[in-house]
Amino acid sequence: MDLQLRGKRALVTGGSRGIGKAIAQALLGEGVDVAIVARGQEALAAAAADLARATGGRVVPIVADTGDDASVRAMAEAVRAALGGVDILVNCAAEAGGQGQRVPTTADLAWDADLFPHLNVKVMGYLRCAQAVLPGMKAAGWGRIVNVSGLAARSSGSIVGSVRNVAVAAMTKNMADELGPHGITVTVVHPGLTRTEATADVIARRAQATGRTPAEIERAMADGNSVRRIIDAEDIAYLVTMLASPRSIAINGDAIAAGGGIPRAIYY
């Protein structure tokens, strides 16, 4: 299927690693010019070089902090100068929450240290980036915004994870209803446990802590979904790429779970 993406321009935050980097690579593979954004200049430059080498596409690395208003405004100007505009925004920047990290409601949480950084980057940061690119999308009468959130929105165990991911889903629906008449769709993708470059270290630490083999730890992690394998970052990227395309017009304001199937749960 031709996703009709060739020649589009995308901005991917959190694009120097993990799911964000995989999304950038998938978009580049479809002929999209991509600006990747992250806070760390060294990692960002390395990611841009990797992506350009792997795809032969146009990659523009831009250092920015999506938790800061002025930084986002400067980032948007830099992207417009480099690409001429933004047709697709993929919000993927977030404070690290840890794979499988559980934060109970009884934990001693501080707003400044534990809650604000997550909400400022993953919720307000997503909104900041959308606001920065929306004038151009509205003028063009077309745009796609995909917010990468997480399945903690649908489960308990981490008050921080649940709050920030539910907030992204609620924000997505509000944006979708407002922007749909302008030809702009907004969707949210909820990854579950996803294999990234960090996963091998997570498995090794759990194996060492429990006395089990890495293979046993990986099997136990994979048992958490219905397909019984850890979903790869590339799997999430394929889904996001479809949502970023003109072909996805039938989907707007909705959340798509992308964790390999949650056993026993029914969502409708």
Short mmCIF file of C-alpha atoms in Angstrom, two decimals, residues 59-180:
data_model
loop_
_atom_site.label_atom_id
_atom_site.label_comp_id
_atom_site.label_asym_id
_atom_site.label_seq_id
_atom_site.Cartn_x
_atom_site.Cartn_y
_atom_site.Cartn_z
CA VAL A 59 17.33 13.99 8.67
CA VAL A 60 17.59 17.27 10.55
CA PRO A 61 18.74 17.04 14.20
CA ILE A 62 17.54 19.84 16.46
CA VAL A 63 18.47 20.15 20.13
CA ALA A 64 15.53 21.32 22.24
CA ASP A 65 13.83 20.80 25.58
CA THR A 66 10.10 20.27 25.11
CA GLY A 67 9.60 21.12 28.77
CA ASP A 68 10.57 24.74 28.08
CA ASP A 69 8.37 27.24 26.20
CA ALA A 70 11.20 29.27 24.66
CA SER A 71 13.07 26.15 23.59
CA VAL A 72 10.00 24.79 21.79
CA ARG A 73 9.43 28.10 19.99
CA ALA A 74 13.05 28.15 18.83
CA MET A 75 12.79 24.51 17.78
CA ALA A 76 9.71 25.22 15.66
CA GLU A 77 11.46 28.10 13.93
CA ALA A 78 14.48 25.90 13.23
CA VAL A 79 12.31 23.16 11.74
CA ARG A 80 10.47 25.63 9.52
CA ALA A 81 13.77 27.07 8.34
CA ALA A 82 15.16 23.62 7.56
CA LEU A 83 12.11 21.86 6.10
CA GLY A 84 9.81 24.71 5.14
CA GLY A 85 7.06 23.53 7.49
CA VAL A 86 5.67 20.58 9.41
CA ASP A 87 2.95 18.26 8.10
CA ILE A 88 3.33 15.57 10.76
CA LEU A 89 4.08 15.91 14.46
CA VAL A 90 4.96 12.82 16.49
CA ASN A 91 5.17 13.61 20.18
CA CYS A 92 7.42 11.01 21.80
CA ALA A 93 9.60 12.94 24.26
CA ALA A 94 9.16 11.93 27.89
CA GLU A 95 10.98 11.72 31.16
CA ALA A 96 12.21 8.15 31.61
CA GLY A 97 9.79 6.11 33.68
CA GLY A 98 11.67 2.84 33.58
CA GLN A 99 10.52 -0.39 32.00
CA GLY A 100 8.10 -1.99 34.41
CA GLN A 101 8.77 0.55 37.18
CA ARG A 102 5.96 0.54 39.73
CA VAL A 103 5.13 3.60 41.83
CA PRO A 104 2.38 2.95 44.40
CA THR A 105 -0.02 5.63 45.61
CA THR A 106 1.49 5.19 49.08
CA ALA A 107 4.91 6.33 47.86
CA ASP A 108 6.25 9.59 49.21
CA LEU A 109 5.87 11.65 46.05
CA ALA A 110 6.99 15.25 45.71
CA TRP A 111 5.39 17.49 43.09
CA ASP A 112 8.63 19.17 42.01
CA ALA A 113 10.74 16.02 41.86
CA ASP A 114 8.32 13.22 40.97
CA LEU A 115 5.22 14.58 39.24
CA PHE A 116 5.90 17.94 37.60
CA PRO A 117 8.81 16.79 35.36
CA HIS A 118 6.66 14.00 33.87
CA LEU A 119 3.60 16.17 33.30
CA ASN A 120 5.63 19.11 32.05
CA VAL A 121 7.40 17.09 29.35
CA LYS A 122 4.89 14.43 28.38
CA VAL A 123 1.66 16.41 28.71
CA MET A 124 2.47 20.11 28.50
CA GLY A 125 5.42 19.38 26.23
CA TYR A 126 3.13 17.60 23.77
CA LEU A 127 0.76 20.56 23.86
CA ARG A 128 3.60 23.08 23.42
CA CYS A 129 4.86 21.27 20.33
CA ALA A 130 1.37 21.01 18.84
CA GLN A 131 0.71 24.70 19.39
CA ALA A 132 4.03 25.55 17.74
CA VAL A 133 3.23 23.71 14.49
CA LEU A 134 -0.54 24.16 14.27
CA PRO A 135 -0.56 27.51 12.46
CA GLY A 136 1.20 25.95 9.49
CA MET A 137 -1.04 22.87 9.50
CA LYS A 138 -4.17 25.00 9.63
CA ALA A 139 -2.94 27.17 6.78
CA ALA A 140 -2.29 24.05 4.71
CA GLY A 141 -5.63 22.49 5.63
CA TRP A 142 -3.92 19.21 6.51
CA GLY A 143 -1.90 17.68 9.32
CA ARG A 144 -1.31 14.65 11.46
CA ILE A 145 -0.45 14.63 15.16
CA VAL A 146 0.36 11.32 16.83
CA ASN A 147 0.92 11.33 20.58
CA VAL A 148 2.88 8.39 21.97
CA SER A 149 1.61 7.65 25.45
CA GLY A 150 1.51 4.27 27.22
CA LEU A 151 -0.60 1.42 28.52
CA ALA A 152 -0.14 2.66 32.08
CA ALA A 153 -3.20 4.72 31.11
CA ARG A 154 -5.20 1.50 31.36
CA SER A 155 -3.63 -0.16 34.39
CA SER A 156 -2.78 0.53 37.98
CA GLY A 157 0.59 0.14 39.65
CA SER A 158 2.24 3.47 38.86
CA ILE A 159 0.43 6.64 39.87
CA VAL A 160 2.87 8.75 37.85
CA GLY A 161 2.57 6.59 34.74
CA SER A 162 -1.21 6.39 34.92
CA VAL A 163 -1.73 10.12 35.47
CA ARG A 164 0.55 11.30 32.69
CA ASN A 165 -0.70 8.79 30.11
CA VAL A 166 -4.39 9.32 30.87
CA ALA A 167 -3.77 13.06 30.57
CA VAL A 168 -2.23 12.59 27.11
CA ALA A 169 -5.27 10.58 25.98
CA ALA A 170 -7.68 13.24 27.26
CA MET A 171 -5.70 16.00 25.62
CA THR A 172 -5.64 14.06 22.35
CA LYS A 173 -9.43 13.79 22.20
CA ASN A 174 -9.88 17.48 22.93
CA MET A 175 -7.41 18.42 20.21
CA ALA A 176 -8.99 16.02 17.70
CA ASP A 177 -12.47 17.47 18.08
CA GLU A 178 -11.14 21.00 17.72
CA LEU A 179 -8.76 20.37 14.81
CA GLY A 180 -10.68 17.84 12.73
#
